[in-house]
GROMACS .gro file of C-alpha atoms in nm:
model
  462
    1MET     CA    1   9.234   7.450   8.952
    2PRO     CA    2   9.063   7.788   8.932
    3ARG     CA    3   8.870   7.865   8.618
    4LEU     CA    4   8.981   8.152   8.397
    5ALA     CA    5   8.773   8.455   8.313
    6THR     CA    6   8.840   8.642   7.990
    7SER     CA    7   8.615   8.947   8.024
    8CYS     CA    8   8.703   9.289   8.156
    9PRO     CA    9   8.550   9.325   8.505
   10ILE     CA   10   8.414   9.664   8.408
   11CYS     CA   11   8.293   9.650   8.049
   12LEU     CA   12   8.249   9.270   8.021
   13GLN     CA   13   8.442   9.264   7.693
   14SER     CA   14   8.777   9.107   7.619
   15ASN     CA   15   8.958   9.363   7.406
   16TYR     CA   16   9.295   9.418   7.572
   17ARG     CA   17   9.633   9.565   7.501
   18ILE     CA   18   9.925   9.432   7.702
   19ILE     CA   19  10.099   9.719   7.877
   20SER     CA   20  10.357   9.511   8.058
   21GLN     CA   21  10.478   9.161   8.133
   22LEU     CA   22  10.466   9.275   8.494
   23PHE     CA   23  10.813   9.423   8.492
   24ARG     CA   24  11.047   9.135   8.430
   25ASP     CA   25  11.410   9.239   8.417
   26GLN     CA   26  11.487   9.198   8.047
   27ASP     CA   27  11.848   9.094   8.102
   28PHE     CA   28  11.807   8.891   8.421
   29PRO     CA   29  11.457   8.742   8.417
   30GLU     CA   30  11.537   8.511   8.709
   31ARG     CA   31  11.617   8.805   8.936
   32PHE     CA   32  11.273   8.959   8.949
   33THR     CA   33  10.931   8.860   8.829
   34TYR     CA   34  10.652   9.057   8.985
   35VAL     CA   35  10.383   8.798   8.922
   36PRO     CA   36  10.491   8.477   8.745
   37ASN     CA   37  10.326   8.415   8.409
   38ARG     CA   38  10.104   8.722   8.429
   39ASN     CA   39  10.040   9.017   8.206
   40LEU     CA   40   9.932   9.362   8.309
   41VAL     CA   41   9.668   9.462   8.056
   42SER     CA   42   9.451   9.759   7.981
   43CYS     CA   43   9.103   9.723   7.835
   44GLN     CA   44   9.086   9.913   7.507
   45THR     CA   45   8.720   9.993   7.572
   46CYS     CA   46   8.726  10.136   7.924
   47GLY     CA   47   9.097  10.169   8.007
   48ASN     CA   48   9.080   9.959   8.322
   49ILE     CA   49   9.418   9.814   8.416
   50MET     CA   50   9.416   9.465   8.557
   51ARG     CA   51   9.611   9.143   8.599
   52PHE     CA   52   9.539   8.891   8.330
   53PRO     CA   53   9.429   8.622   8.291
   54VAL     CA   54   9.178   8.653   8.572
   55GLU     CA   55   9.142   8.350   8.799
   56ILE     CA   56   8.804   8.276   8.954
   57PHE     CA   57   8.852   8.067   9.267
   58ASP     CA   58   8.594   7.819   9.387
   59GLN     CA   59   8.509   7.746   9.751
   60SER     CA   60   8.776   7.477   9.786
   61GLU     CA   61   9.050   7.723   9.689
   62ILE     CA   62   8.947   8.021   9.902
   63ASN     CA   63   9.229   7.971  10.148
   64ARG     CA   64   9.493   7.968   9.873
   65PHE     CA   65   9.345   8.284   9.725
   66GLY     CA   66   9.319   8.455  10.062
   67GLY     CA   67   9.659   8.341  10.182
   68ALA     CA   68   9.848   8.508   9.896
   69TYR     CA   69   9.815   8.853  10.051
   70TYR     CA   70   9.936   8.764  10.400
   71ASP     CA   71  10.210   8.539  10.268
   72ARG     CA   72  10.344   8.842  10.085
   73VAL     CA   73  10.307   9.070  10.387
   74ALA     CA   74  10.489   8.823  10.613
   75ALA     CA   75  10.739   8.681  10.365
   76MET     CA   76  11.046   8.816  10.541
   77ALA     CA   77  10.960   8.758  10.907
   78ASP     CA   78  10.777   8.536  11.152
   79TRP     CA   79  10.431   8.494  11.005
   80SER     CA   80  10.215   8.531  11.316
   81GLU     CA   81  10.417   8.824  11.452
   82THR     CA   82  10.402   9.011  11.124
   83VAL     CA   83  10.030   8.951  11.084
   84ASN     CA   84   9.965   9.083  11.435
   85ILE     CA   85  10.169   9.394  11.354
   86HIS     CA   86   9.970   9.432  11.035
   87ILE     CA   87   9.646   9.404  11.232
   88ASP     CA   88   9.768   9.668  11.478
   89TYR     CA   89   9.826   9.894  11.180
   90GLN     CA   90   9.475   9.825  11.052
   91VAL     CA   91   9.314   9.904  11.388
   92HIS     CA   92   9.402  10.271  11.338
   93HIS     CA   93   9.254  10.271  10.989
   94TYR     CA   94   8.934  10.120  11.117
   95GLN     CA   95   8.910  10.397  11.374
   96ARG     CA   96   8.904  10.637  11.080
   97LEU     CA   97   8.639  10.420  10.913
   98HIS     CA   98   8.434  10.445  11.232
   99GLU     CA   99   8.439  10.823  11.201
  100VAL     CA  100   8.331  10.800  10.837
  101LEU     CA  101   8.041  10.569  10.921
  102HIS     CA  102   7.908  10.821  11.172
  103ARG     CA  103   7.919  11.087  10.900
  104ILE     CA  104   7.702  10.886  10.663
  105ALA     CA  105   7.471  10.687  10.891
  106SER     CA  106   7.388  10.605  11.251
  107PRO     CA  107   7.382  10.281  11.453
  108MET     CA  108   7.006  10.322  11.479
  109SER     CA  109   6.939  10.365  11.106
  110HIS     CA  110   7.209  10.122  10.983
  111PRO     CA  111   7.301   9.878  11.261
  112GLN     CA  112   7.406   9.561  11.073
  113TRP     CA  113   7.725   9.564  10.861
  114LEU     CA  114   7.963   9.328  10.683
  115ASP     CA  115   8.334   9.399  10.634
  116VAL     CA  116   8.485   9.212  10.337
  117GLY     CA  117   8.842   9.092  10.373
  118SER     CA  118   8.991   9.183  10.711
  119ALA     CA  119   9.094   9.026  11.038
  120GLY     CA  120   8.784   9.151  11.218
  121CYS     CA  121   8.883   9.496  11.349
  122PRO     CA  122   8.534   9.653  11.318
  123THR     CA  123   8.372   9.374  11.518
  124ALA     CA  124   8.512   9.560  11.821
  125TYR     CA  125   8.291   9.864  11.757
  126ASP     CA  126   8.048   9.921  12.044
  127ASP     CA  127   7.769  10.066  11.826
  128PHE     CA  128   7.766   9.944  11.465
  129GLN     CA  129   7.737   9.564  11.465
  130PHE     CA  130   7.991   9.421  11.222
  131HIS     CA  131   8.059   9.075  11.088
  132THR     CA  132   8.379   9.008  10.893
  133VAL     CA  133   8.443   8.761  10.614
  134GLU     CA  134   8.813   8.679  10.555
  135PRO     CA  135   8.952   8.430  10.297
  136ASP     CA  136   9.261   8.324  10.496
  137ALA     CA  137   9.184   8.065  10.765
  138ARG     CA  138   9.502   8.150  10.954
  139VAL     CA  139   9.408   8.517  10.979
  140VAL     CA  140   9.057   8.423  11.087
  141ALA     CA  141   9.211   8.233  11.380
  142VAL     CA  142   9.429   8.532  11.477
  143GLY     CA  143   9.135   8.770  11.449
  144GLN     CA  144   8.911   8.549  11.658
  145GLN     CA  145   9.168   8.564  11.937
  146ARG     CA  146   9.174   8.945  11.930
  147PHE     CA  147   8.821   9.055  11.843
  148ARG     CA  148   8.465   8.912  11.837
  149ALA     CA  149   8.527   8.548  11.751
  150ASP     CA  150   8.161   8.476  11.675
  151ARG     CA  151   8.153   8.751  11.411
  152ILE     CA  152   8.466   8.664  11.214
  153HIS     CA  153   8.398   8.412  10.938
  154TYR     CA  154   8.617   8.221  10.697
  155GLY     CA  155   8.516   8.269  10.337
  156VAL     CA  156   8.443   8.530  10.071
  157ILE     CA  157   8.145   8.758  10.015
  158GLU     CA  158   8.013   8.536   9.734
  159THR     CA  159   7.953   8.256   9.990
  160PHE     CA  160   7.839   8.472  10.282
  161THR     CA  161   7.476   8.461  10.396
  162ALA     CA  162   7.286   8.707  10.614
  163VAL     CA  163   6.931   8.700  10.749
  164PRO     CA  164   6.781   8.956  10.760
  165ARG     CA  165   6.946   9.168  10.493
  166LEU     CA  166   7.236   9.392  10.589
  167ASP     CA  167   7.226   9.769  10.630
  168GLY     CA  168   7.578   9.822  10.497
  169ILE     CA  169   7.880   9.651  10.344
  170VAL     CA  170   8.241   9.775  10.355
  171PHE     CA  171   8.529   9.692  10.122
  172HIS     CA  172   8.816   9.844  10.319
  173ASP     CA  173   9.119   9.837  10.087
  174SER     CA  174   8.999   9.501   9.960
  175PHE     CA  175   8.784   9.565   9.653
  176TYR     CA  176   9.085   9.582   9.420
  177CYS     CA  177   9.211   9.248   9.559
  178ILE     CA  178   8.905   9.062   9.427
  179PRO     CA  179   8.964   8.892   9.089
  180ASP     CA  180   8.596   8.914   8.987
  181PRO     CA  181   8.449   9.238   9.126
  182ASN     CA  182   8.130   9.187   8.925
  183ALA     CA  183   8.048   8.874   9.123
  184ALA     CA  184   8.130   9.048   9.451
  185LEU     CA  185   7.902   9.343   9.371
  186ALA     CA  186   7.621   9.115   9.257
  187ARG     CA  187   7.636   8.932   9.589
  188ALA     CA  188   7.660   9.261   9.781
  189ARG     CA  189   7.336   9.372   9.619
  190GLU     CA  190   7.167   9.047   9.724
  191LEU     CA  191   7.286   9.087  10.082
  192LEU     CA  192   7.185   9.454  10.126
  193ARG     CA  193   6.845   9.594  10.209
  194GLU     CA  194   6.674   9.813   9.947
  195ASP     CA  195   6.851  10.137  10.046
  196GLY     CA  196   7.157   9.978  10.202
  197LEU     CA  197   7.498  10.144  10.189
  198LEU     CA  198   7.812  10.021  10.015
  199VAL     CA  199   8.142  10.176  10.132
  200ILE     CA  200   8.460  10.122   9.929
  201ARG     CA  201   8.792  10.266  10.048
  202ILE     CA  202   9.077  10.295   9.800
  203GLY     CA  203   9.388  10.510   9.796
  204SER     CA  204   9.603  10.503   9.481
  205HIS     CA  205   9.767  10.706   9.209
  206PHE     CA  206   9.472  10.631   8.982
  207MET     CA  207   9.232  10.748   9.251
  208GLU     CA  208   9.418  11.082   9.257
  209CYS     CA  209   9.533  11.019   9.612
  210HIS     CA  210   9.876  11.031   9.770
  211ASP     CA  211   9.925  10.662   9.837
  212TYR     CA  212  10.294  10.654   9.930
  213ALA     CA  213  10.336  10.739  10.297
  214ASN     CA  214  10.686  10.889  10.292
  215ASP     CA  215  10.671  11.193  10.067
  216GLU     CA  216  10.369  11.184   9.834
  217HIS     CA  217  10.598  11.090   9.544
  218HIS     CA  218  10.603  10.776   9.333
  219HIS     CA  219  10.960  10.686   9.243
  220ARG     CA  220  10.925  10.329   9.118
  221ILE     CA  221  10.671  10.124   8.929
  222GLU     CA  222  10.611   9.904   9.235
  223ASP     CA  223  10.474  10.208   9.419
  224ILE     CA  224  10.176  10.183   9.184
  225PHE     CA  225  10.144   9.827   9.058
  226ARG     CA  226  10.162   9.603   9.362
  227GLY     CA  227  10.210   9.263   9.219
  228ASP     CA  228  10.014   8.965   9.347
  229VAL     CA  229   9.807   9.169   9.594
  230MET     CA  230   9.626   9.380   9.336
  231TRP     CA  231   9.398   9.251   9.063
  232ASN     CA  232   9.232   9.576   8.944
  233TYR     CA  233   9.343   9.939   8.930
  234PHE     CA  234   9.025  10.144   8.936
  235ASN     CA  235   8.986  10.517   8.891
  236PRO     CA  236   8.692  10.720   9.031
  237LEU     CA  237   8.496  10.697   8.707
  238SER     CA  238   8.550  10.325   8.649
  239LEU     CA  239   8.460  10.246   9.010
  240SER     CA  240   8.139  10.448   8.983
  241HIS     CA  241   8.059  10.275   8.655
  242ILE     CA  242   8.100   9.917   8.774
  243CYS     CA  243   7.900   9.989   9.089
  244ALA     CA  244   7.623  10.162   8.891
  245ARG     CA  245   7.598   9.858   8.663
  246HIS     CA  246   7.506   9.657   8.972
  247GLY     CA  247   7.253   9.908   9.106
  248PHE     CA  248   7.463  10.129   9.334
  249ALA     CA  249   7.448  10.507   9.300
  250LEU     CA  250   7.733  10.723   9.431
  251GLU     CA  251   7.617  10.930   9.729
  252GLN     CA  252   7.944  11.073   9.866
  253ASP     CA  253   8.312  11.083   9.776
  254LEU     CA  254   8.536  11.167  10.071
  255VAL     CA  255   8.913  11.224  10.064
  256ILE     CA  256   9.065  11.176  10.409
  257SER     CA  257   9.427  11.183  10.519
  258ASP     CA  258   9.600  10.878  10.661
  259VAL     CA  259   9.624  10.844  11.039
  260TYR     CA  260   9.999  10.786  11.014
  261SER     CA  261  10.105  11.048  10.762
  262ASP     CA  262   9.963  11.368  10.615
  263SER     CA  263  10.147  11.268  10.298
  264ARG     CA  264   9.906  10.981  10.242
  265SER     CA  265   9.535  11.004  10.169
  266TRP     CA  266   9.243  10.774  10.097
  267ARG     CA  267   8.909  10.802   9.920
  268TYR     CA  268   8.592  10.667  10.069
  269PHE     CA  269   8.321  10.608   9.809
  270ILE     CA  270   7.973  10.576   9.960
  271PHE     CA  271   7.712  10.417   9.736
  272LYS     CA  272   7.342  10.351   9.799
  273ARG     CA  273   7.155  10.051   9.667
  274GLN     CA  274   6.906  10.155   9.398
  275ALA     CA  275   6.608   9.984   9.240
  276ALA     CA  276   6.757  10.004   8.890
  277ALA     CA  277   7.105   9.955   8.749
  278ASP     CA  278   7.232  10.240   8.533
  279SER     CA  279   7.557  10.419   8.453
  280SER     CA  280   7.603  10.754   8.281
  281VAL     CA  281   7.984  10.724   8.277
  282SER     CA  282   8.130  10.689   7.929
  283PHE     CA  283   8.402  10.440   7.846
  284GLU     CA  284   8.598  10.719   7.680
  285SER     CA  285   8.606  10.927   7.999
  286MET     CA  286   8.720  10.626   8.201
  287ARG     CA  287   8.995  10.546   7.954
  288ALA     CA  288   9.111  10.907   7.929
  289LEU     CA  289   9.140  10.939   8.306
  290GLN     CA  290   9.326  10.611   8.345
  291GLU     CA  291   9.568  10.672   8.060
  292GLY     CA  292   9.625  11.031   8.167
  293ARG     CA  293   9.726  10.925   8.516
  294LEU     CA  294   9.949  10.650   8.377
  295GLN     CA  295  10.129  10.888   8.143
  296MET     CA  296  10.168  11.142   8.421
  297LEU     CA  297  10.336  10.873   8.630
  298LEU     CA  298  10.577  10.759   8.359
  299ASN     CA  299  10.658  11.112   8.246
  300GLY     CA  300  10.732  11.196   8.609
  301PHE     CA  301  10.986  10.914   8.625
  302ASP     CA  302  11.166  11.060   8.325
  303GLY     CA  303  11.154  11.418   8.457
  304ILE     CA  304  11.284  11.327   8.802
  305THR     CA  305  11.569  11.124   8.657
  306GLN     CA  306  11.673  11.401   8.420
  307THR     CA  307  11.676  11.650   8.708
  308THR     CA  308  11.902  11.416   8.907
  309LEU     CA  309  12.139  11.369   8.614
  310ASP     CA  310  12.165  11.745   8.567
  311MET     CA  311  12.250  11.777   8.935
  312ILE     CA  312  12.519  11.509   8.954
  313ASP     CA  313  12.697  11.562   8.620
  314ARG     CA  314  12.995  11.729   8.787
  315PRO     CA  315  13.367  11.651   8.809
  316ASP     CA  316  13.354  11.619   9.189
  317VAL     CA  317  13.087  11.342   9.173
  318ALA     CA  318  13.159  10.969   9.135
  319MET     CA  319  12.906  10.693   9.076
  320ILE     CA  320  12.933  10.334   9.201
  321GLY     CA  321  12.669  10.081   9.115
  322ALA     CA  322  12.520   9.830   8.876
  323ARG     CA  323  12.665   9.870   8.528
  324ASP     CA  324  12.327   9.819   8.361
  325LEU     CA  325  12.170  10.090   8.573
  326ILE     CA  326  12.458  10.331   8.509
  327ARG     CA  327  12.422  10.272   8.136
  328ASP     CA  328  12.046  10.327   8.160
  329LEU     CA  329  12.095  10.654   8.347
  330TRP     CA  330  12.314  10.802   8.076
  331ARG     CA  331  12.128  10.642   7.785
  332GLY     CA  332  12.103  10.909   7.516
  333ARG     CA  333  12.266  11.168   7.742
  334PRO     CA  334  12.643  11.116   7.776
  335PRO     CA  335  12.790  11.282   8.087
  336LYS     CA  336  12.973  11.608   8.025
  337ALA     CA  337  13.164  11.639   8.352
  338MET     CA  338  13.137  11.319   8.556
  339SER     CA  339  13.415  11.081   8.459
  340ARG     CA  340  13.434  10.832   8.746
  341HIS     CA  341  13.203  10.530   8.725
  342ILE     CA  342  13.271  10.215   8.926
  343ASP     CA  343  13.100   9.892   8.823
  344LEU     CA  344  12.976   9.730   9.143
  345LYS     CA  345  13.003   9.380   9.001
  346HIS     CA  346  13.352   9.420   8.852
  347TYR     CA  347  13.498   9.685   9.083
  348PRO     CA  348  13.851   9.538   9.111
  349MET     CA  349  13.897   9.551   8.735
  350GLU     CA  350  14.213   9.731   8.628
  351PRO     CA  351  14.304   9.931   8.436
  352ALA     CA  352  14.024  10.176   8.363
  353PHE     CA  353  13.803  10.080   8.071
  354THR     CA  354  13.541  10.237   7.848
  355LEU     CA  355  13.208  10.077   7.757
  356ASP     CA  356  12.928  10.231   7.550
  357GLY     CA  357  13.098  10.568   7.575
  358LEU     CA  358  13.121  10.564   7.956
  359SER     CA  359  13.453  10.555   8.137
  360TYR     CA  360  13.482  10.313   8.429
  361CYS     CA  361  13.759  10.327   8.685
  362PRO     CA  362  13.876  10.070   8.943
  363MET     CA  363  13.822  10.121   9.314
  364PRO     CA  364  14.182  10.228   9.386
  365MET     CA  365  14.139  10.527   9.152
  366LEU     CA  366  13.826  10.632   9.341
  367ALA     CA  367  14.008  10.592   9.671
  368GLU     CA  368  14.288  10.818   9.550
  369ALA     CA  369  14.042  11.079   9.422
  370LEU     CA  370  13.871  11.080   9.763
  371ARG     CA  371  14.202  11.119   9.945
  372GLN     CA  372  14.300  11.410   9.720
  373GLY     CA  373  13.961  11.577   9.767
  374GLU     CA  374  13.885  11.559   9.395
  375VAL     CA  375  13.562  11.365   9.463
  376ARG     CA  376  13.331  11.527   9.717
  377HIS     CA  377  13.013  11.331   9.642
  378VAL     CA  378  12.963  10.956   9.590
  379VAL     CA  379  12.635  10.839   9.436
  380ILE     CA  380  12.534  10.474   9.471
  381ALA     CA  381  12.348  10.373   9.157
  382SER     CA  382  12.180  10.055   9.274
  383PHE     CA  383  11.823   9.977   9.369
  384ARG     CA  384  11.903   9.650   9.547
  385ASP     CA  385  12.269   9.628   9.648
  386VAL     CA  386  12.311   9.942   9.859
  387PRO     CA  387  12.469   9.761  10.160
  388THR     CA  388  12.719   9.590   9.929
  389ALA     CA  389  12.818   9.922   9.772
  390ILE     CA  390  12.853  10.087  10.113
  391GLY     CA  391  13.073   9.801  10.230
  392LEU     CA  392  13.304   9.842   9.931
  393VAL     CA  393  13.337  10.216   9.991
  394VAL     CA  394  13.413  10.165  10.359
  395HIS     CA  395  13.679   9.902  10.299
  396HIS     CA  396  13.839  10.020   9.976
  397ALA     CA  397  13.770  10.393   9.934
  398PRO     CA  398  13.705  10.577  10.263
  399LEU     CA  399  13.493  10.884  10.203
  400ASN     CA  400  13.733  11.131  10.366
  401GLY     CA  401  13.450  11.374  10.435
  402ALA     CA  402  13.273  11.327  10.102
  403ARG     CA  403  12.894  11.301  10.101
  404LEU     CA  404  12.719  10.972  10.019
  405TYR     CA  405  12.384  10.930   9.840
  406ILE     CA  406  12.151  10.640   9.759
  407PRO     CA  407  11.826  10.611   9.558
  408THR     CA  408  11.514  10.711   9.746
  409ARG     CA  409  11.338  10.380   9.668
  410ARG     CA  410  11.452  10.021   9.677
  411SER     CA  411  11.321   9.811   9.392
  412GLY     CA  412  11.308   9.450   9.286
  413ILE     CA  413  11.414   9.564   8.940
  414GLU     CA  414  11.774   9.678   8.915
  415ARG     CA  415  11.738   9.839   8.572
  416LEU     CA  416  11.600  10.188   8.527
  417MET     CA  417  11.456  10.120   8.183
  418GLY     CA  418  11.199   9.859   8.090
  419GLU     CA  419  10.943   9.777   7.824
  420PHE     CA  420  10.610   9.929   7.912
  421ASP     CA  421  10.317   9.970   7.674
  422GLY     CA  422  10.537   9.873   7.382
  423ALA     CA  423  10.804  10.134   7.450
  424TRP     CA  424  11.146  10.118   7.618
  425ARG     CA  425  11.124  10.386   7.889
  426PRO     CA  426  11.196  10.457   8.257
  427ILE     CA  427  10.990  10.237   8.491
  428LYS     CA  428  11.114  10.416   8.801
  429ALA     CA  429  11.269  10.748   8.893
  430PHE     CA  430  11.629  10.797   9.000
  431ALA     CA  431  11.610  11.044   9.286
  432LEU     CA  432  11.865  11.066   9.567
  433MET     CA  433  11.872  11.100   9.943
  434GLU     CA  434  12.179  11.154  10.156
  435ILE     CA  435  12.297  10.893  10.405
  436GLU     CA  436  12.566  10.861  10.667
  437ILE     CA  437  12.756  10.540  10.734
  438ASP     CA  438  12.654  10.396  11.070
  439PRO     CA  439  12.763  10.034  11.137
  440GLU     CA  440  12.508  10.007  11.419
  441ALA     CA  441  12.212  10.102  11.201
  442PRO     CA  442  12.009   9.857  10.989
  443GLY     CA  443  12.187   9.820  10.658
  444GLY     CA  444  12.494   9.997  10.796
  445TYR     CA  445  12.371  10.351  10.736
  446ARG     CA  446  12.124  10.612  10.857
  447LEU     CA  447  11.934  10.876  10.665
  448ILE     CA  448  12.019  11.243  10.669
  449ASP     CA  449  11.726  11.485  10.710
  450GLY     CA  450  11.487  11.194  10.752
  451GLY     CA  451  11.552  11.069  10.402
  452ALA     CA  452  11.437  11.385  10.226
  453THR     CA  453  11.488  11.394   9.851
  454VAL     CA  454  11.814  11.566   9.758
  455ARG     CA  455  11.748  11.866   9.534
  456GLU     CA  456  12.105  11.990   9.518
  457LEU     CA  457  12.448  11.867   9.618
  458ARG     CA  458  12.594  12.071   9.900
  459ALA     CA  459  12.961  12.111   9.971
  460PRO     CA  460  13.095  11.894  10.255
  461GLY     CA  461  13.044  12.070  10.588
  462ALA     CA  462  12.765  12.290  10.453
   0.00000   0.00000   0.00000
């Protein structure tokens, strides 16, 4: 079994406040648990957000630790095929890393490098000489078939050896996946020459980057907190602090757009190994930045949802979806004009009924309203059961020219509200995009306007 660590990986104290039980559905705990038996905590000293308790894996458990990431990536498809697709995706990112390396060093001044936690993409460079250390033996085997087999090693940085010392080390979207970043940085310092370079790439809401590729927006808590892949959620100040404590001074901070989408960006932090370890960053500044970004995120969820409710509270709009989600949407704000709500789970129920001040109608009443042209817009209020809702509309209440809308993000949590930081509040945003029923498309529908967020409801035919 792995041993447990109880200290914050930044401030080395254990003074935490629990900010979430990692988003369990309060009413249906068996439906969704982001990480079983885990808390998401924030250190009261520095504000760092992390999974807790921290597990420190020994050498015999490296493969189990490393395999968690790729098991999650490939959970819904053939493992080897999905991993190869994932590696293809990473090849493009490592081309961007190659450009960054040439901005900060040269193959003559810094020839020998280590990449921590990848399938070996940079070992294909024809100038910088990279080795890769990867904690999943299966991925090592795939990487060795595609890249420089002799330079791709199974293990973690804490067990890696290099003679002579390295000129540079890269954590390419992997530093936040390490349960004990202090141990990783301590080993990085041992492996690097006196003025060696440390490159850490991270793109996240807390790094003040656009880390969602579609539209720069975060519409659900899972867009930020990524479950069993992420252990630590650094911000620029906390990252600089933990690196400085281990003798790395920040040299450059580069924000670069993603190769796939201008709506996504990444930050490359370039540190240089120093003779002494020192940090001028205050815990208060780290905490203020982290908590400010967190509140901005949660307040944004509330603002987006309220804007959507203002837009759809009309007599020509009907809502079909999960009853709990519908109740959450109108919590504290009873609808003034919308009067047709269809409970997805109990849709055949007749006659109409009222619950918690909301009127629900059976599917035949919706069908009649669509035929009469009284309903011109149908909103699906479900984060998981969109295909089911579409199927019910198609078979029981044909749209008759009415427009159809779904949430912009799928989510493992069906509810809109959840307990977060001791308060019951939105843990995702309810924003809409328009779709068109297409039986040949995946899920039975296709997006209108590329899935752009709906900012107003247009009349049919407009």
